[in-house]
Amino acid sequence: MEVRTLYSIIIPLYNRPDEIKELLESLTQQTYPNFEVIIVEDGSKKDAKAIVDSFREQLDVHYYYKENSGQGFSRNYGFERAQGDYFIVFDSDCIIPPDYLEIVHREIHSRKLDAFGGPDKAHPSFTLIQKAISYAMTSQISTGGIRGSKRAGEKFRPRSFNMGISRQVYEEVGGFIITRMGEDIEYSIRIEKHFFKVGLIREAFVYHKRRTNFRQFYKQLHFFGRARINVNRFHPGAIKWVHTLPALFVIYCATMLGSWLIDWNFFLFQAGVLTLYTSLVFSDALARTKSLYVGFLGVGAVFVQIFAYGIGFLSELMRYSKVPELTRK
């Protein structure tokens, strides 16, 4: 007999009414029908109530407006009001494939998962820059596969753009204890420490639009680098070797400036290694995206990603050495 499960999809929203419209439109196409949608408007000045209301005949959708508290605590607000057996969290800039819930339903019951996460991909409608950014965030050669690759440099942990937990997990572990700066990683580690079964559902991907230009992408990844240090405040040892690579890359490039003045031969060697890596990134981006333009942009996206994350990591590490106590900012 088939198990019927109610899923509560929780989406925090802040000043992005156009994004939520696209996400809700994708949810109307789900092949698994047993779900509700909870939109938590986090103190937005540009609210999406009218847009959400326009979907009430197509979806079991609930809209809440609250004072701004950040995405983590807004998800908690949604958890408290959810009726489902499982809670699924999406970012508002995602598009959900029609068979997403059907895949999740099959996998969590066959594998007996208490919590899960899925990867992200680029949608055909994305701009070239969005596709390049998507490549940078999902490629083994740029992230070490930590966001869902089979050959990841660390244990997979669900991220809040595409993650789900059972009601039992929420009741025993609670919700997010920080509202930003690595709140999803901290939550995933806490779930693991309670011995719940967590798994990657590789087929349950979402189309994640992320940022639309490199300046926004830099700011986001700089924040991610800082967030990794913040998570370590709550869970010492959470920083693995793969997380230090962007910072080491930044230091490597900085030393090139010194070697250019001191030792020309060593500078040429360093420049050769950097050129080789650039060529590998371009070849990989071209092979994966089948686009010459996205291949070139992918190189730029990877370098923006690495430098932003590395600089954010180093800056927060310096701050951490001065202020080691827990932070909830």
PDB file of C-alpha atoms in Angstrom, residues 13 26 33 117 132 234 238 260 270:
ATOM      1  CA  LEU A  13      10.816  35.848   0.908  1.00  0.00           C
ATOM      2  CA  SER A  26       6.643  25.684 -11.307  1.00  0.00           C
ATOM      3  CA  PRO A  33      -0.156  16.482  -5.525  1.00  0.00           C
ATOM      4  CA  GLY A 117      19.213  17.589   0.093  1.00  0.00           C
ATOM      5  CA  ALA A 132      28.326  30.566 -15.897  1.00  0.00           C
ATOM      6  CA  PHE A 234      29.320  26.341  16.798  1.00  0.00           C
ATOM      7  CA  ALA A 238      33.689  21.857  10.782  1.00  0.00           C
ATOM      8  CA  TRP A 260      57.550  39.036  -9.938  1.00  0.00           C
ATOM      9  CA  GLN A 270      53.602  30.276 -10.754  1.00  0.00           C
TER      10      GLN A 270
END
